[in-house]
Coordinates of C-alpha atoms in Angstrom, one line a residue:
Chain A
M1 CA 10.1 -171.6 130.0
S2 CA 10.7 -168.7 127.8
W3 CA 11.8 -169.3 124.2
I4 CA 12.7 -165.9 123.3
R5 CA 16.4 -166.8 126.0
I6 CA 16.1 -169.7 124.6
R7 CA 16.0 -168.5 120.9
E8 CA 17.9 -166.2 121.8
L9 CA 20.1 -167.1 123.2
A10 CA 20.7 -170.5 120.8
R11 CA 20.9 -167.3 118.0
K12 CA 23.5 -165.7 119.6
E13 CA 25.9 -168.6 119.9
F14 CA 25.3 -169.5 116.5
I15 CA 26.5 -165.9 114.7
Q16 CA 29.6 -166.4 117.6
L17 CA 30.5 -169.8 115.9
F18 CA 30.1 -168.4 112.6
R19 CA 31.7 -164.8 113.3
D20 CA 35.2 -166.4 114.2
K21 CA 36.6 -167.5 111.0
K22 CA 39.0 -170.1 112.0
N23 CA 35.5 -172.1 112.9
R24 CA 34.6 -172.2 109.2
P25 CA 36.4 -175.4 108.1
L26 CA 36.3 -176.1 110.9
L27 CA 33.2 -176.8 111.1
I28 CA 32.5 -177.6 107.7
I29 CA 35.7 -179.5 106.2
A30 CA 37.0 -181.6 109.1
P31 CA 34.1 -184.3 108.9
F32 CA 34.4 -184.8 105.2
V33 CA 38.2 -185.0 106.0
Q34 CA 38.3 -187.6 108.2
L35 CA 35.4 -189.4 107.1
L36 CA 38.0 -189.5 103.7
V37 CA 40.6 -191.0 106.1
F38 CA 39.1 -193.3 108.2
G39 CA 36.6 -194.2 105.1
Y40 CA 39.8 -195.1 102.5
V41 CA 42.6 -196.4 105.4
L42 CA 41.1 -197.6 107.6
S43 CA 40.6 -200.9 106.3
T44 CA 41.1 -204.8 107.2
D45 CA 40.3 -206.0 104.0
V46 CA 43.5 -208.1 101.5
R47 CA 44.4 -206.6 98.8
D48 CA 46.9 -207.0 96.6
V49 CA 49.8 -209.3 98.6
R50 CA 52.8 -210.0 96.8
V51 CA 53.7 -213.5 97.0
G52 CA 58.0 -214.6 96.1
I53 CA 58.2 -218.5 94.7
I54 CA 60.7 -220.4 94.6
D55 CA 59.6 -223.7 91.8
Q56 CA 62.8 -226.9 92.2
S57 CA 59.7 -228.8 90.7
R58 CA 59.4 -227.2 87.4
T59 CA 56.2 -228.8 85.7
R60 CA 52.9 -229.0 84.3
E61 CA 51.7 -229.4 87.7
S62 CA 53.8 -226.6 89.6
R63 CA 53.0 -224.4 87.4
M64 CA 49.6 -225.3 87.6
L65 CA 50.1 -223.6 91.5
R66 CA 51.7 -221.3 90.4
D67 CA 48.4 -220.3 87.8
S68 CA 45.8 -221.3 90.3
L69 CA 47.6 -218.5 92.8
E70 CA 47.6 -216.1 89.9
A71 CA 44.2 -216.0 88.0
N72 CA 42.7 -215.6 91.8
Q73 CA 43.1 -211.6 91.8
T74 CA 44.2 -211.2 95.0
F75 CA 48.0 -212.4 94.7
R76 CA 50.0 -210.7 92.1
I77 CA 53.7 -213.5 92.1
T78 CA 56.2 -210.7 91.9
H79 CA 59.3 -212.7 92.3
Y80 CA 60.3 -216.1 91.1
K81 CA 63.7 -217.0 93.0
D82 CA 66.1 -219.8 92.4
H83 CA 67.5 -220.5 96.8
P84 CA 65.3 -220.4 99.4
K85 CA 67.8 -217.5 101.1
E86 CA 66.7 -215.4 98.5
L87 CA 63.6 -215.8 99.5
E88 CA 63.6 -215.2 103.2
E89 CA 66.2 -212.1 102.2
I90 CA 62.7 -210.8 100.2
L91 CA 60.7 -211.3 102.9
L92 CA 62.0 -210.0 105.5
R93 CA 62.8 -206.3 103.8
R94 CA 58.6 -206.3 102.8
K95 CA 59.4 -207.2 99.3
V96 CA 56.5 -210.0 98.8
D97 CA 54.3 -210.2 101.2
L98 CA 54.1 -214.0 101.4
A99 CA 56.7 -216.6 100.2
V100 CA 56.1 -219.7 98.7
K101 CA 58.0 -223.2 98.3
I102 CA 57.7 -224.9 95.4
G103 CA 59.9 -228.8 96.1
P104 CA 61.8 -230.5 93.6
D105 CA 59.4 -233.9 94.5
F106 CA 56.7 -231.8 93.8
S107 CA 54.8 -233.3 90.9
E108 CA 56.2 -236.9 91.3
R109 CA 54.9 -237.2 94.8
I110 CA 51.3 -236.3 93.2
R111 CA 51.6 -238.0 90.4
R112 CA 51.9 -241.1 92.7
G113 CA 49.0 -239.9 94.8
D114 CA 51.1 -238.9 97.7
S115 CA 50.8 -235.9 99.1
S116 CA 52.8 -233.3 98.8
P117 CA 54.3 -230.2 101.2
I118 CA 54.3 -226.8 99.5
Q119 CA 56.1 -224.5 102.2
I120 CA 54.0 -221.3 103.4
L121 CA 56.2 -218.2 104.3
A122 CA 54.2 -215.0 105.7
D123 CA 55.1 -212.1 107.6
G124 CA 54.0 -212.6 111.2
S125 CA 54.6 -209.1 112.6
M126 CA 51.5 -208.6 111.3
S127 CA 49.3 -211.3 112.9
N128 CA 45.5 -210.1 111.4
M129 CA 47.5 -209.9 108.1
A130 CA 48.8 -212.4 108.4
S131 CA 46.4 -214.8 109.6
V132 CA 44.5 -213.2 106.2
K133 CA 47.0 -214.1 104.0
I134 CA 47.0 -217.4 105.0
A135 CA 43.5 -218.1 105.1
Y136 CA 42.9 -217.0 101.9
T137 CA 45.5 -219.2 100.5
S138 CA 44.6 -222.2 101.8
L139 CA 41.0 -221.6 100.0
V140 CA 43.3 -221.2 96.5
L141 CA 45.2 -224.4 97.4
D142 CA 42.2 -226.3 98.4
K143 CA 40.6 -225.8 95.3
L144 CA 43.6 -226.6 93.9
N145 CA 42.9 -230.8 95.6
Q146 CA 39.9 -230.4 94.5
N147 CA 40.8 -230.3 90.6
L148 CA 44.1 -232.4 90.6
I149 CA 42.0 -235.3 92.1
R150 CA 39.7 -235.5 89.5
E151 CA 41.5 -235.1 87.1
L152 CA 44.4 -238.2 88.6
Y153 CA 41.2 -240.2 89.5
H154 CA 38.8 -240.6 86.3
Q155 CA 36.2 -241.8 87.9
K156 CA 33.4 -239.7 89.2
M157 CA 34.1 -238.4 92.6
D158 CA 33.3 -236.4 94.7
Y159 CA 35.4 -234.2 97.3
G160 CA 34.3 -234.9 100.9
K161 CA 30.5 -235.6 101.4
I162 CA 29.8 -232.6 102.5
D163 CA 29.3 -229.4 100.2
A164 CA 30.2 -226.4 102.4
R165 CA 28.2 -223.3 100.4
I166 CA 28.8 -220.4 103.0
R167 CA 26.8 -217.0 102.1
T168 CA 27.9 -214.3 103.7
W169 CA 25.1 -212.0 104.6
Y170 CA 24.8 -208.5 105.0
N171 CA 27.4 -207.1 103.7
P172 CA 28.6 -210.4 100.8
N173 CA 31.9 -208.8 100.2
L174 CA 33.0 -208.7 103.4
E175 CA 33.9 -204.8 102.7
S176 CA 36.0 -203.6 106.1
R177 CA 35.2 -200.2 105.0
N178 CA 30.7 -201.2 104.8
F179 CA 31.7 -202.0 108.2
Y180 CA 34.1 -198.2 109.6
V181 CA 31.9 -195.7 107.7
P182 CA 29.4 -196.3 109.0
G183 CA 29.8 -196.1 112.3
I184 CA 31.3 -192.4 111.8
V185 CA 28.6 -191.1 112.3
A186 CA 28.3 -192.2 115.8
F187 CA 32.8 -191.3 116.2
L188 CA 32.0 -187.5 114.6
V189 CA 28.3 -186.8 116.6
M190 CA 30.3 -187.5 119.9
L191 CA 33.5 -185.4 118.9
L192 CA 32.0 -182.1 118.3
T193 CA 28.9 -183.1 120.9
L194 CA 31.5 -183.2 123.9
L195 CA 34.0 -180.9 122.8
L196 CA 32.1 -177.4 121.5
T197 CA 29.9 -178.0 124.2
S198 CA 31.8 -177.2 127.1
I199 CA 33.7 -174.8 125.2
A200 CA 30.6 -173.1 124.5
I201 CA 29.7 -172.2 128.4
I202 CA 33.3 -172.6 129.9
R203 CA 34.4 -169.7 126.9
E204 CA 31.8 -167.4 128.7
K205 CA 34.2 -168.3 132.2
E206 CA 36.4 -167.6 131.3
V207 CA 36.0 -164.2 129.1
G208 CA 33.5 -163.4 132.9
T209 CA 30.1 -162.7 130.2
M210 CA 28.2 -165.4 132.5
E211 CA 29.0 -163.4 135.8
Q212 CA 26.7 -161.4 133.1
L213 CA 23.5 -164.5 132.4
I214 CA 23.8 -165.0 136.0
V215 CA 22.1 -162.3 137.0
T216 CA 19.7 -162.2 133.8
P217 CA 16.7 -164.3 135.2
M218 CA 17.7 -166.7 132.7
K219 CA 17.1 -170.4 134.6
P220 CA 20.5 -172.8 134.2
Y221 CA 18.5 -175.4 132.7
E222 CA 17.4 -172.8 129.1
L223 CA 20.8 -171.4 130.1
I224 CA 21.2 -175.2 129.1
L225 CA 19.0 -175.6 126.6
G226 CA 19.9 -172.2 124.7
K227 CA 24.3 -173.8 125.0
T228 CA 23.2 -177.7 123.7
I229 CA 20.5 -176.5 120.8
P230 CA 23.1 -175.0 118.5
Y231 CA 25.2 -178.1 118.8
I232 CA 22.5 -180.2 118.3
I233 CA 21.7 -179.0 115.5
I234 CA 25.6 -179.1 113.7
A235 CA 25.3 -182.5 115.3
L236 CA 23.2 -183.2 113.2
A237 CA 23.6 -181.5 109.8
H238 CA 27.7 -183.4 110.1
M239 CA 25.0 -186.1 110.8
I240 CA 22.6 -186.0 107.2
A241 CA 25.5 -184.7 105.3
V242 CA 28.5 -187.8 106.4
T243 CA 25.1 -190.2 105.9
L244 CA 25.0 -189.4 102.6
F245 CA 28.6 -188.7 101.6
A246 CA 28.4 -192.3 102.7
I247 CA 26.7 -193.3 100.3
F248 CA 26.5 -191.3 97.7
W249 CA 31.1 -191.4 97.4
F250 CA 31.4 -194.7 99.0
H251 CA 28.5 -196.6 98.3
I252 CA 28.1 -198.2 101.5
P253 CA 24.6 -200.1 101.4
M254 CA 22.1 -198.0 103.0
V255 CA 18.8 -200.8 103.5
G256 CA 17.7 -199.8 106.9
S257 CA 14.7 -196.6 107.7
A258 CA 16.9 -193.3 107.7
F259 CA 14.2 -191.6 109.9
L260 CA 15.6 -195.0 112.9
L261 CA 19.1 -193.5 112.2
F262 CA 18.1 -190.6 112.7
F263 CA 16.5 -191.3 116.3
A264 CA 19.0 -193.2 117.4
I265 CA 21.4 -190.2 116.5
C266 CA 19.5 -187.7 118.5
L267 CA 19.1 -190.2 121.6
F268 CA 22.9 -190.3 121.1
L269 CA 23.1 -187.0 121.4
L270 CA 21.3 -186.7 124.9
S271 CA 24.5 -188.9 126.4
T272 CA 27.2 -187.6 124.1
L273 CA 25.4 -183.6 125.3
G274 CA 25.4 -185.4 128.7
I275 CA 29.1 -185.0 129.4
G276 CA 29.8 -182.2 127.6
L277 CA 27.7 -180.7 130.2
F278 CA 29.8 -182.3 132.7
I279 CA 33.5 -181.4 131.9
S280 CA 31.8 -178.4 131.5
T281 CA 31.0 -178.3 135.0
V282 CA 34.8 -180.1 135.9
S283 CA 36.4 -177.6 134.0
S284 CA 37.8 -174.1 134.0
T285 CA 39.8 -173.2 131.3
Q286 CA 39.2 -174.8 127.7
Q287 CA 42.3 -176.0 127.5
Q288 CA 41.4 -178.3 131.4
A289 CA 37.7 -179.1 129.4
M290 CA 40.1 -180.1 125.8
M291 CA 42.6 -183.1 128.5
T292 CA 39.2 -183.8 130.3
T293 CA 37.2 -184.4 126.3
F294 CA 40.2 -186.5 125.4
F295 CA 40.8 -188.4 129.3
F296 CA 36.7 -189.2 128.3
F297 CA 36.9 -189.4 124.5
I298 CA 39.7 -192.3 124.1
P299 CA 38.2 -195.1 126.7
F300 CA 35.0 -194.9 124.7
F301 CA 36.0 -195.0 120.9
M302 CA 38.1 -198.4 122.1
L303 CA 36.1 -199.8 124.4
S304 CA 33.0 -199.2 121.4
G305 CA 33.8 -201.7 119.1
F306 CA 34.1 -199.2 116.3
V307 CA 37.4 -201.0 115.5
F308 CA 38.7 -203.7 118.3
P309 CA 35.7 -206.4 118.8
I310 CA 34.2 -206.4 122.3
A311 CA 33.9 -210.1 121.6
S312 CA 37.3 -210.3 121.7
M313 CA 38.4 -208.1 125.8
P314 CA 38.9 -209.4 128.7
T315 CA 35.5 -209.6 130.6
V316 CA 35.5 -206.9 132.8
F317 CA 36.3 -204.6 130.1
Q318 CA 33.0 -205.9 128.5
W319 CA 31.4 -205.1 131.3
L320 CA 32.8 -201.6 131.0
T321 CA 30.8 -201.6 127.7
Y322 CA 27.8 -201.5 129.2
L323 CA 28.3 -197.6 130.2
N324 CA 29.4 -196.8 126.3
P325 CA 26.7 -195.5 124.2
L326 CA 29.0 -195.3 121.8
R327 CA 28.8 -199.1 121.7
Y328 CA 24.6 -199.5 121.3
I329 CA 25.3 -196.7 119.1
L330 CA 27.8 -198.5 116.8
I331 CA 25.0 -201.9 117.0
I332 CA 22.1 -199.6 116.0
I333 CA 23.9 -198.0 112.7
R334 CA 25.0 -201.0 112.1
G335 CA 22.3 -202.9 112.1
I336 CA 20.2 -199.4 110.4
F337 CA 22.3 -199.3 107.9
L338 CA 23.8 -203.2 106.9
K339 CA 20.6 -205.2 107.7
G340 CA 17.9 -203.3 107.8
V341 CA 16.5 -204.2 111.0
G342 CA 14.2 -202.1 112.9
L343 CA 12.5 -201.3 116.7
G344 CA 11.6 -205.3 116.5
V345 CA 14.9 -206.1 116.8
L346 CA 17.2 -203.2 118.1
W347 CA 15.3 -201.7 121.2
P348 CA 16.9 -202.8 124.1
E349 CA 20.1 -200.7 122.5
F350 CA 17.6 -198.2 121.5
L351 CA 16.0 -198.5 125.4
S352 CA 19.9 -198.6 126.8
L353 CA 20.7 -195.8 125.4
M354 CA 17.9 -193.6 126.0
V355 CA 18.3 -194.8 129.7
L356 CA 22.4 -193.5 130.4
G357 CA 20.9 -190.4 128.0
L358 CA 18.9 -189.4 130.4
I359 CA 21.2 -190.2 133.9
V360 CA 24.1 -188.7 131.8
F361 CA 22.4 -185.4 131.2
A362 CA 20.1 -185.5 133.8
S363 CA 23.2 -185.8 136.4
A364 CA 25.0 -182.9 134.5
V365 CA 22.2 -180.9 134.4
K366 CA 22.0 -181.9 138.1
R367 CA 25.4 -180.6 137.9
F368 CA 25.8 -177.4 136.9
R369 CA 24.4 -175.2 138.9
K370 CA 23.6 -171.2 137.9
R371 CA 26.2 -169.3 140.4
L372 CA 30.3 -169.2 140.8
D373 CA 30.8 -170.8 144.2
Chain B
M1 CA 13.7 -159.7 160.0
T2 CA 13.5 -156.7 157.3
G3 CA 14.7 -153.0 157.7
L4 CA 12.3 -150.6 156.8
G5 CA 10.2 -150.5 154.7
S6 CA 11.3 -148.6 152.2
D7 CA 15.6 -150.2 152.2
V8 CA 15.7 -152.1 148.6
V9 CA 18.8 -153.5 150.5
Y10 CA 18.8 -154.5 154.4
V11 CA 22.0 -156.9 154.5
K12 CA 22.9 -158.3 158.7
D13 CA 26.1 -160.5 159.4
L14 CA 26.3 -160.7 156.3
E15 CA 29.8 -163.2 155.6
K16 CA 31.4 -165.0 153.3
R17 CA 34.9 -167.5 153.9
F18 CA 36.5 -168.6 151.1
G19 CA 37.8 -172.0 153.2
R20 CA 40.2 -170.7 155.6
F21 CA 40.2 -166.7 154.1
V22 CA 37.4 -164.2 155.8
A23 CA 36.8 -161.8 153.0
V24 CA 33.2 -160.2 153.5
D25 CA 33.5 -160.6 157.9
K26 CA 30.4 -160.0 159.0
I27 CA 29.0 -157.1 158.1
S28 CA 25.8 -154.8 158.3
F29 CA 23.9 -151.8 155.9
S30 CA 21.3 -151.1 154.4
V31 CA 20.3 -149.2 151.1
K32 CA 17.2 -147.2 150.5
K33 CA 15.5 -146.5 147.8
G34 CA 16.4 -144.0 145.3
E35 CA 19.7 -143.2 147.0
V36 CA 23.2 -143.1 145.5
F37 CA 25.1 -145.8 147.8
G38 CA 29.0 -146.0 147.7
L39 CA 31.0 -149.2 148.9
L40 CA 34.7 -147.6 149.8
G41 CA 37.8 -149.6 150.1
P42 CA 40.9 -150.1 149.7
N43 CA 41.7 -153.5 146.9
G44 CA 40.7 -156.7 148.1
A45 CA 39.0 -155.2 150.9
G46 CA 35.5 -156.9 149.4
K47 CA 34.1 -155.2 147.7
S48 CA 33.2 -156.6 144.8
T49 CA 32.6 -160.2 146.7
T50 CA 29.5 -158.4 148.6
I51 CA 28.1 -156.9 145.9
R52 CA 28.3 -160.4 143.9
M53 CA 26.5 -162.1 146.5
L54 CA 23.8 -159.4 146.4
C55 CA 23.9 -160.5 143.0
G56 CA 23.4 -163.8 143.4
I57 CA 26.8 -164.8 141.9
I58 CA 28.6 -166.3 144.6
T59 CA 26.8 -167.9 147.7
P60 CA 27.2 -166.0 151.9
T61 CA 28.9 -168.9 154.2
S62 CA 26.8 -167.1 156.7
G63 CA 24.0 -164.0 157.8
Y64 CA 21.4 -162.2 156.0
G65 CA 20.6 -159.8 153.0
R66 CA 17.6 -158.9 150.7
V67 CA 17.3 -157.1 148.0
A68 CA 14.2 -156.3 146.4
D69 CA 12.3 -157.7 148.6
H70 CA 13.8 -160.9 147.8
D71 CA 16.2 -163.3 149.9
I72 CA 19.3 -163.8 148.7
F73 CA 20.1 -167.5 150.4
Y74 CA 16.7 -168.4 149.6
E75 CA 15.9 -166.2 146.7
A76 CA 18.7 -165.3 145.0
E77 CA 16.5 -165.6 141.1
G78 CA 13.3 -163.7 142.2
I79 CA 16.5 -160.6 142.2
K80 CA 17.4 -160.9 138.8
H81 CA 14.6 -158.3 137.6
S82 CA 14.6 -156.0 139.5
I83 CA 18.2 -155.6 139.7
G84 CA 20.8 -154.4 136.6
Y85 CA 24.9 -155.7 137.8
M86 CA 28.2 -153.8 135.5
S87 CA 30.7 -155.9 137.0
Q88 CA 34.6 -154.4 137.4
K89 CA 35.6 -156.1 134.0
F90 CA 33.9 -155.2 131.1
S91 CA 31.0 -159.0 130.3
L92 CA 30.0 -158.4 127.5
Y93 CA 30.2 -160.4 124.2
E94 CA 33.5 -158.5 122.7
D95 CA 33.1 -160.4 119.1
L96 CA 29.4 -159.0 118.6
T97 CA 28.6 -155.8 118.0
P98 CA 26.9 -153.2 120.1
F99 CA 23.1 -154.5 118.7
E100 CA 23.4 -157.1 118.6
N101 CA 24.7 -157.1 122.4
I102 CA 21.7 -155.0 123.7
R103 CA 19.2 -157.6 121.1
F104 CA 21.0 -160.2 123.4
Y105 CA 19.6 -158.9 127.0
L106 CA 16.2 -157.4 125.8
G107 CA 15.7 -161.5 125.3
V108 CA 17.8 -162.9 128.0
Y109 CA 15.6 -160.0 130.3
E110 CA 11.8 -161.1 128.3
V111 CA 11.6 -157.5 127.2
P112 CA 8.0 -158.2 125.2
P113 CA 9.8 -158.2 121.4
E114 CA 7.0 -155.4 120.7
Q115 CA 9.4 -152.9 122.7
W116 CA 12.6 -153.9 121.0
K117 CA 12.3 -151.1 119.0
D118 CA 12.2 -148.6 121.3
R119 CA 14.2 -149.8 123.8
I120 CA 17.6 -150.2 121.2
E121 CA 16.8 -146.5 120.3
W122 CA 16.9 -146.0 124.0
V123 CA 19.6 -147.4 124.3
L124 CA 21.4 -146.2 121.8
D125 CA 21.1 -142.1 122.6
M126 CA 21.1 -142.7 126.1
T127 CA 24.8 -144.5 125.4
R128 CA 24.9 -142.0 121.9
L129 CA 26.4 -145.3 120.1
H130 CA 24.5 -145.9 117.4
D131 CA 26.8 -144.5 114.9
V132 CA 28.5 -147.8 115.8
R133 CA 25.9 -150.2 116.4
D134 CA 26.9 -152.4 113.9
R135 CA 30.7 -152.3 114.6
I136 CA 32.2 -155.5 116.7
T137 CA 32.5 -154.2 119.7
R138 CA 35.7 -155.3 120.5
E139 CA 37.3 -152.4 118.6
L140 CA 35.6 -150.0 120.3
P141 CA 37.3 -147.7 122.9
P142 CA 37.4 -148.6 126.1
G143 CA 35.2 -145.2 127.4
S144 CA 32.5 -146.6 124.5
R145 CA 31.9 -150.5 125.5
Q146 CA 31.8 -149.2 129.1
R147 CA 28.7 -146.9 128.3
L148 CA 27.7 -150.7 126.7
A149 CA 28.0 -152.1 129.4
L150 CA 25.5 -149.8 131.3
G151 CA 23.2 -150.3 128.7
C152 CA 23.1 -153.2 128.4
A153 CA 22.7 -153.0 132.7
L154 CA 19.9 -150.8 132.1
L155 CA 17.6 -152.6 129.4
H156 CA 15.1 -154.4 131.4
R157 CA 14.6 -150.7 133.4
P158 CA 15.3 -152.6 136.9
E159 CA 15.1 -151.0 140.6
I160 CA 18.6 -151.0 142.1
L161 CA 21.5 -150.9 140.2
F162 CA 24.8 -152.4 141.3
L163 CA 28.4 -150.8 140.0
D164 CA 31.2 -153.0 140.2
E165 CA 34.6 -150.2 140.6
P166 CA 32.9 -149.0 136.9
T167 CA 34.6 -146.3 136.0
S168 CA 37.7 -147.9 136.6
G169 CA 39.8 -147.9 133.7
V170 CA 38.3 -145.5 132.3
D171 CA 39.5 -141.7 131.0
P172 CA 38.5 -138.8 134.0
I173 CA 35.8 -136.9 130.9
T174 CA 34.1 -139.9 130.4
R175 CA 33.6 -139.8 134.2
R176 CA 32.7 -137.0 134.8
H177 CA 29.5 -137.9 132.6
F178 CA 29.1 -141.0 133.7
W179 CA 28.8 -139.7 137.3
G180 CA 26.4 -136.8 135.6
F181 CA 24.5 -139.7 134.1
I182 CA 24.5 -141.6 137.6
D183 CA 23.2 -138.8 139.2
H184 CA 20.4 -139.0 136.6
L185 CA 19.2 -142.2 136.9
A186 CA 18.9 -141.9 140.4
G187 CA 16.7 -138.7 139.7
E188 CA 14.7 -140.7 138.6
G189 CA 14.1 -143.2 141.4
V190 CA 16.9 -145.8 140.2
T191 CA 18.4 -146.7 143.6
V192 CA 22.4 -147.0 143.1
F193 CA 25.0 -149.4 144.5
V194 CA 28.3 -148.6 143.9
T195 CA 31.6 -149.4 144.6
T196 CA 34.6 -147.3 144.1
H197 CA 38.3 -146.6 145.6
Y198 CA 38.0 -143.1 143.9
M199 CA 37.2 -140.6 146.4
D200 CA 36.8 -137.4 144.0
E201 CA 34.0 -140.3 143.1
A202 CA 32.7 -141.3 146.6
R203 CA 31.6 -137.6 146.7
S204 CA 28.6 -137.5 144.0
C205 CA 27.8 -140.2 146.6
E206 CA 24.9 -140.5 149.4
R207 CA 25.9 -142.5 152.0
I208 CA 28.7 -144.2 151.9
V209 CA 30.3 -146.8 153.7
M210 CA 33.6 -147.3 154.2
I211 CA 35.2 -151.9 154.2
N212 CA 39.0 -152.6 155.3
E213 CA 39.9 -156.3 155.4
G214 CA 36.1 -157.7 155.3
K215 CA 35.2 -155.0 158.3
I216 CA 32.9 -151.8 158.1
V217 CA 35.6 -148.5 158.9
V218 CA 33.0 -145.7 159.3
T219 CA 29.6 -145.6 157.8
G220 CA 27.2 -142.0 156.9
S221 CA 27.2 -139.0 154.4
P222 CA 30.3 -138.1 153.0
S223 CA 30.3 -134.8 155.2
E224 CA 29.3 -136.5 158.7
I225 CA 32.6 -139.0 157.5
I226 CA 34.8 -135.9 157.1
S227 CA 33.6 -134.0 160.3
E228 CA 33.5 -137.7 162.0
V229 CA 37.7 -138.5 161.5
F230 CA 38.7 -134.8 161.1
P231 CA 36.4 -132.8 163.8
D232 CA 39.3 -130.1 164.0
T233 CA 40.3 -129.5 160.7
P234 CA 37.0 -128.4 157.8
D235 CA 38.9 -128.1 154.2
S236 CA 39.7 -132.7 154.6
D237 CA 38.5 -134.3 152.1
L238 CA 36.9 -138.1 151.5
N239 CA 41.1 -138.1 150.4
D240 CA 42.3 -137.9 154.4
V241 CA 40.4 -139.7 155.6
F242 CA 40.6 -142.5 153.6
I243 CA 43.8 -142.8 154.2
E244 CA 43.2 -142.5 157.5
L245 CA 41.0 -144.7 157.7
M246 CA 42.4 -147.7 155.5
S247 CA 47.3 -147.4 156.7
G248 CA 45.8 -145.6 160.2
R249 CA 44.2 -149.2 161.4
D250 CA 47.7 -150.8 160.9
S251 CA 49.7 -149.7 162.9

């Protein structure tokens, strides 16, 4: 193995990469743009729910209900209406997210000690959001119920015997950003290495310089190393920049070991570089390489648990996720960022990532031949 | 199986098929050390395919071949320290400068770093590219780029230089210079294996093999070939021979 050869090839690769002015913004700005877009846009948190309300009761009790909705920072009553038709209209036109209807006999029933129904309408066309909003509303009403009961029955009374005090660990405020942003590191590293390594090799084939490399004594693995090392360095630089940005800009808690994260990304790179090399062996033009990259990338993304939970997938697809390096790295990244766990807990994922990486990389190298036919 | 001791290239029944198409049809020839050897033929005759098999770029379908004492089937990598190759198409990095290209190939050929400075000077002198060493290669005129390609193929002082249509698209003055340089190299003991379809260039070769449609048509020195094909008209030249042999066969 000749280190000079590998060094000179890597050096040449860097010169070419940065000499092309079009590449610079792509390499430096693109990751941050993606991080910002993902960080701000990709959120399943429910905030600022606009509520339209009909209060046909207009009593102290109905005002209590309105107040307790408004006291919760999630809700904001934006429309007061008189007719149920009007309420439906504003829900339909998406002027409000939730419509609440309080009947005329609301207070009387409560004072009688009966239960008093109210109607809550939510827009089910956004099913995910609707269920979250309804759950939030139930929480508010639950609290109100407890207060009303205490008020009605003056004697000391506990509301039920089980007092569940729920604490969500590792992400106490259930910020969806904390869940998504760390995963973007893996997503960016994968896209970058898949695309850049395959294109770096295909470009040489396209312009004819590969032929000139083949007549040199350079060994196939030296060629592979020289071609991948620059992208390993760039990927790791991106990883560090993106991680720091996630921590200091998005205030994502990073409780685990940065070194372990670095090590995990290195293992992950083995798979992505292997797939990149594989793409370079099956494509003959840069365009083909690009198409093939996306052919691989979309299923990897969908079957990773990055956005769509693996547990909700049909069984067959759940099996497929075991072949996906992105699955393991996401578990590792979230574990390290949010839970601060180490190898003691994450070793199955580290092991899977390593085995998968070695297999993918070795078979890509085996396919990679130093001849043109 | 090897040819005579002085043969640096020896080929026997070498064949290359691409699917059903026979690009090179069982050709046999040999090249002596220090010789300027020309492989001639019209476009598509199989010249490039032959040269690419000899350089280990593509694998032959069948036959036998040795280059610089290495089997082209099984020891293709062993050949590579001993040969320089310049392809038909300019195949250096156009987005690098001549200096960066030279440095890259010095590294790839494992020339010891302490010799780099001298080697770079030597190549820049030889190719007369001192003034443009830090310009982007893409912006250089074709003649300079061709000299750079030749320079890079010679950086590691190969025993055999393979040149695939080295002068296509180059002006006559540069071609004259180029062939002067080839003679100079041959004088230093470098074997030069060149393909061309310019017959005036073929005259500069010591020995010629003419091929058409993958088959060898005639072999010999330029004068031998002329007298063999036109025994009665001594003032004929290689152009006449070429036209006679390449078109005559079909009719």
